[in-house]
Short mmCIF file of C-alpha atoms in Angstrom, two decimals:
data_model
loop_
_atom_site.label_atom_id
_atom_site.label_comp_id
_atom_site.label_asym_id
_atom_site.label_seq_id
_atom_site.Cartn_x
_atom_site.Cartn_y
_atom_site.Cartn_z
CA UNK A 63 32.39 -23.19 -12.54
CA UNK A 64 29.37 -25.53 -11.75
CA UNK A 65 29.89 -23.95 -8.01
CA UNK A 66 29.73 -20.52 -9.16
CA UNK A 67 26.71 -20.90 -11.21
CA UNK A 68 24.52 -21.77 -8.39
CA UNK A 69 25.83 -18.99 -6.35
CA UNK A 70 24.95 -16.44 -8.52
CA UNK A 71 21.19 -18.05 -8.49
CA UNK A 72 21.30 -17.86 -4.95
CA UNK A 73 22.89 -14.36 -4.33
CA UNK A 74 19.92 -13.09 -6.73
CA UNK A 75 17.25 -15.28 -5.11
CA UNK A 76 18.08 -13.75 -1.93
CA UNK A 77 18.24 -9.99 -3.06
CA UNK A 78 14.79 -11.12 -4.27
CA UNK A 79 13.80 -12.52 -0.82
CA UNK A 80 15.55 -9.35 0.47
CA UNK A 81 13.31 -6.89 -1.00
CA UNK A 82 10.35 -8.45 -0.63
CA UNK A 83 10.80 -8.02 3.25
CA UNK A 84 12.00 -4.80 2.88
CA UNK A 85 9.24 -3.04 0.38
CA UNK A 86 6.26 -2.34 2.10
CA UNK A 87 4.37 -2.00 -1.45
CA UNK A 88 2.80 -5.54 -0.95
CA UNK A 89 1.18 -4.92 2.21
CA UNK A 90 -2.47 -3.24 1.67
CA UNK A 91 -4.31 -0.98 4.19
CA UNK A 92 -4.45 -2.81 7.20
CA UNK A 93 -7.64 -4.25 7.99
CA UNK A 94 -9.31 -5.20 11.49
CA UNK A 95 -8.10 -8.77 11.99
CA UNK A 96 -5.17 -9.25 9.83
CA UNK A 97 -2.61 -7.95 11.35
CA UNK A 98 -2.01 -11.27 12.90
CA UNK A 99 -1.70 -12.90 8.84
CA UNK A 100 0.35 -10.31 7.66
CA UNK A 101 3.22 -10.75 10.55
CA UNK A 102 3.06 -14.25 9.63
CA UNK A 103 4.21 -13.56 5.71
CA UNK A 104 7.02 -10.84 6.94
CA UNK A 105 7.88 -14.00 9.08
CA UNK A 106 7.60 -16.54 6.65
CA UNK A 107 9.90 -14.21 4.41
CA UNK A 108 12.24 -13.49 7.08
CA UNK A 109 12.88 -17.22 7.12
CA UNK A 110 13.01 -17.79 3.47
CA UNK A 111 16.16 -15.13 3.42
CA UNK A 112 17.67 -17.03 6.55
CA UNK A 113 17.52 -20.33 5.14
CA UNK A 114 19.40 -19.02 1.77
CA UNK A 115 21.76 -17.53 3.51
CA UNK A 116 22.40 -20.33 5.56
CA UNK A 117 22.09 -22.76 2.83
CA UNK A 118 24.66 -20.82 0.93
CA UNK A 119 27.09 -20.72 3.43
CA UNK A 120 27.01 -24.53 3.84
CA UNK A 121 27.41 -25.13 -0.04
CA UNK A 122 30.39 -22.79 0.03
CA UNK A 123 31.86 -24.69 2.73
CA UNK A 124 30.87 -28.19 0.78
CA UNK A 125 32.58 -27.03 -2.35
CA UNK A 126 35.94 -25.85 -0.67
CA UNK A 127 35.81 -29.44 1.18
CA UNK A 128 35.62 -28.10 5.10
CA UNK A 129 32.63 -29.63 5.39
CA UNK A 130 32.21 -33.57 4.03
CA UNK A 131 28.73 -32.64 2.13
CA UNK A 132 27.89 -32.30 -1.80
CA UNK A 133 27.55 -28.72 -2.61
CA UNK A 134 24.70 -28.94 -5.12
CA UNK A 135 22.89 -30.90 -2.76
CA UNK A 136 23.43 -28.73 -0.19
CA UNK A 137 22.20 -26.09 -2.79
CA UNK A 138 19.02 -27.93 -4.53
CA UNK A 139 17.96 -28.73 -0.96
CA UNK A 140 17.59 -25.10 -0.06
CA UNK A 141 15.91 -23.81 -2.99
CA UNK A 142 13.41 -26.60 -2.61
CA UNK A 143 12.79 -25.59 0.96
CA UNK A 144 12.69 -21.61 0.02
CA UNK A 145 10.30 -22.29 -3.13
CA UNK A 146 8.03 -24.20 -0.03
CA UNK A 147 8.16 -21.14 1.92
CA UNK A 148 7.44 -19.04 -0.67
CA UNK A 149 4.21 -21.25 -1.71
CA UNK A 150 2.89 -20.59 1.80
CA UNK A 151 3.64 -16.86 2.23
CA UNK A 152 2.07 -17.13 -1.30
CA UNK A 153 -1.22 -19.16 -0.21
CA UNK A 154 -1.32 -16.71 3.23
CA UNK A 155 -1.26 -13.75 1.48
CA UNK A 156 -4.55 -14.89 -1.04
CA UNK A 157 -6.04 -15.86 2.30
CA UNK A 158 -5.50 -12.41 3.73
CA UNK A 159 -7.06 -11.09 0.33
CA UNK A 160 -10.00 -13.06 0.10
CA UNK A 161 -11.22 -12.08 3.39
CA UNK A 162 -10.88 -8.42 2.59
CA UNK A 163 -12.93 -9.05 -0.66
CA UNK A 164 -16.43 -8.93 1.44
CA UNK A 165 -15.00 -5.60 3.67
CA UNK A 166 -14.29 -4.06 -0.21
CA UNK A 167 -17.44 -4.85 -1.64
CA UNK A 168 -19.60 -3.69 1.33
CA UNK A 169 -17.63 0.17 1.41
CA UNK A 170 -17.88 -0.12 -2.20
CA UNK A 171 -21.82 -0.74 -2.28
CA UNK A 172 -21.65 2.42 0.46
CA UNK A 173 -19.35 4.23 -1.68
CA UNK A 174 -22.37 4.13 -4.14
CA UNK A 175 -24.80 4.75 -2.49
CA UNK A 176 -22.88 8.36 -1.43
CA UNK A 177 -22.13 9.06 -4.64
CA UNK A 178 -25.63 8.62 -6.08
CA UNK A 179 -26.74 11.13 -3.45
CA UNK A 180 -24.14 13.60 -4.52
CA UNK A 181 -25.14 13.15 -7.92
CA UNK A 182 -28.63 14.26 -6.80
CA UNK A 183 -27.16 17.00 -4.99
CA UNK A 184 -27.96 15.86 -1.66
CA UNK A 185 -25.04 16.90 0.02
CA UNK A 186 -25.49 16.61 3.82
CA UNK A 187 -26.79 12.90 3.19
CA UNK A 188 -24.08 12.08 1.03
CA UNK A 189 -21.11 13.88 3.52
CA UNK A 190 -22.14 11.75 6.54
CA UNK A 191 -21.80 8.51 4.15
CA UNK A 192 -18.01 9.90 2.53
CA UNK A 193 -16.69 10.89 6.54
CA UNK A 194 -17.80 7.17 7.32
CA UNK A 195 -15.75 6.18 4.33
CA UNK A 196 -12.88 7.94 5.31
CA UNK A 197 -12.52 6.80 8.63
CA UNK A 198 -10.31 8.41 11.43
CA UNK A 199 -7.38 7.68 9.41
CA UNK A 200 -8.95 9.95 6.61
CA UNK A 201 -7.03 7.60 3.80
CA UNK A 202 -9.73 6.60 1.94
CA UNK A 203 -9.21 9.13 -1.82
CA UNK A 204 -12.45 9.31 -2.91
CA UNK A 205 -14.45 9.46 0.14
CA UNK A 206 -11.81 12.40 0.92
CA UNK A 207 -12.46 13.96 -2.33
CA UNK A 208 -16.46 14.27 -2.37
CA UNK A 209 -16.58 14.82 0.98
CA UNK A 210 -14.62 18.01 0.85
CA UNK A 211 -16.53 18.80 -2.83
CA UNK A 212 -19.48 18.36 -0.22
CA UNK A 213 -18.43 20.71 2.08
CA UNK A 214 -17.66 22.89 -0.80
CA UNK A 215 -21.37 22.75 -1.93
CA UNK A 216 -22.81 23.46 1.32
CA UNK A 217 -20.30 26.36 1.87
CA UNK A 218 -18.60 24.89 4.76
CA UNK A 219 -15.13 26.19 3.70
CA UNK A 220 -13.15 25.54 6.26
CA UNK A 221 -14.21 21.88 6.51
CA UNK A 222 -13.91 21.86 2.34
CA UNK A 223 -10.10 23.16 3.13
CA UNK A 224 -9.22 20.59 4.79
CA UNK A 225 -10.66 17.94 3.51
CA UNK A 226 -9.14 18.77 -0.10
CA UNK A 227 -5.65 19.17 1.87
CA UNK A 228 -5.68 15.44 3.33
CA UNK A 229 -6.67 14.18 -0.40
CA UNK A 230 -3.73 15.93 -1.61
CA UNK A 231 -1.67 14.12 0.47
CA UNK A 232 -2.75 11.60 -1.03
CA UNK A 233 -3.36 12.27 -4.49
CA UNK A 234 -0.81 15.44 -4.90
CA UNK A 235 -0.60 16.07 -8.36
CA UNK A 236 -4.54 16.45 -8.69
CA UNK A 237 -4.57 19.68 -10.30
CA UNK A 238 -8.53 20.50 -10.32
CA UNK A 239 -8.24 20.36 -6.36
CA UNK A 240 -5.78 22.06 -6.10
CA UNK A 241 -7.43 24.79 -7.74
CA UNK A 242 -10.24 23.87 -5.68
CA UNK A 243 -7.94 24.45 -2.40
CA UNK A 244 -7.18 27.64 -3.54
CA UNK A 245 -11.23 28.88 -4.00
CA UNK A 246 -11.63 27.35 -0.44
CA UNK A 247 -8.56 29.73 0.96
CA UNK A 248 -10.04 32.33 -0.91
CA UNK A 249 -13.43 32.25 0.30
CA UNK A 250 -11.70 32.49 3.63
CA UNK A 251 -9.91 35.47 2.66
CA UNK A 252 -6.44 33.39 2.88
CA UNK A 253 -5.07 35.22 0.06
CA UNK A 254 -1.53 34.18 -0.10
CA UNK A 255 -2.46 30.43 0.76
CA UNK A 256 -4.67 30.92 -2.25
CA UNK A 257 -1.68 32.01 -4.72
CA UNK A 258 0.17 29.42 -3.38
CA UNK A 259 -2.33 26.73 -4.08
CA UNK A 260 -2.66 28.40 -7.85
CA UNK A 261 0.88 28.50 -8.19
CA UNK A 262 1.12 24.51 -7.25
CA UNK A 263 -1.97 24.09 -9.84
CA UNK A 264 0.22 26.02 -12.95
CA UNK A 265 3.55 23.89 -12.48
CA UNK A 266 0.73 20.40 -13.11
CA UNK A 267 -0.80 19.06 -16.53
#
């Protein structure tokens, strides 16, 4: 019974573990630089799941008496050592953050700056500002978002088209730009593209 218990602790610590290595969802945008810290916490995780495993086996094997070693020893030694590991992937990954904060803080002081420009209706200042923004990966929302109203403004449609498309793949259940997307196709005399776009817009709240 007192065997049991702690292998139902470790069978759920390690589907923990497990998912954790396997759901992306804790890795941000990758930043120049830490690519290097965040193979170190898929590593550091990778190890974590070994070492229960492991750990598990060797308690099994302690409490069926094949091998001549205490079970719960066996099994209160490799929690300890996981909860270690998992206070350093911990410590790495606030490290990773905290030397992203200054990178945030600087695009969002330029983010700013691109929207007060907008606001001012300066649009060809504050496009060149929302294109740096969005980098070549173009998976930055916002900066996607006014840069394409930009383009919109200064009757660029085409550009406006596709810059509202690669929000949307971001953001897809926006339904103002979608609505948006379909003026753009429109204005280009994409008339079907356009009722598709409105259709898209009618099935969201």
């Amino acid at each position: 019974m007192q065997y049991s218990k702690h292998i139902r602790g470790c069978d759920l610590t390690v589907k923990r573990v497990g998912a954790m290595i396997e759901d992306p969802s804790w890795e941000e945008e990758p930043v120049k630089g830490n690519r290097s810290t965040k193979s170190a916490v898929r590593t550091i995780l990778v190890v974590a799941a070994v070492v229960f495993v492991g750990g598990l086996m060797v308690g099994l094997l302690g409490g069926l008496g094949v091998l001549v070693i205490p079970a719960s020893s066996v099994i209160t030694f490799t929690v300890l050592l996981v909860a270690v590991l998992a206070c350093c992937s911990t410590i790495t990954r606030l490290f990773q953050m905290s030397k992203r904060m200054p990178l945030y803080s600087e695009m969002e002081a330029r983010f700013e700056q691109g929207k007060m420009l907008f606001d001012n209706g300066e649009w060809a200042q504050s496009l060149e500002i929302f294109l740096e923004l969005a980098g070549p990966k173009k998976d930055h929302k916002r900066a996607l978002y006014y840069a394409a109203r930009c383009y919109e403004n200064l009757e660029q449609w085409s550009q406006a088209k596709e810059h509202y498309r690669l929000y949307l793949k971001l953001q897809p259940k926006d339904k103002e730009v979608w609505q948006s997307l379909a003026k753009a196709h429109r204005k280009m005399f994409e008339y079907e593209q356009a009722d598709e776009a409105d259709r898209i817009a009618a099935r969201l709240r």
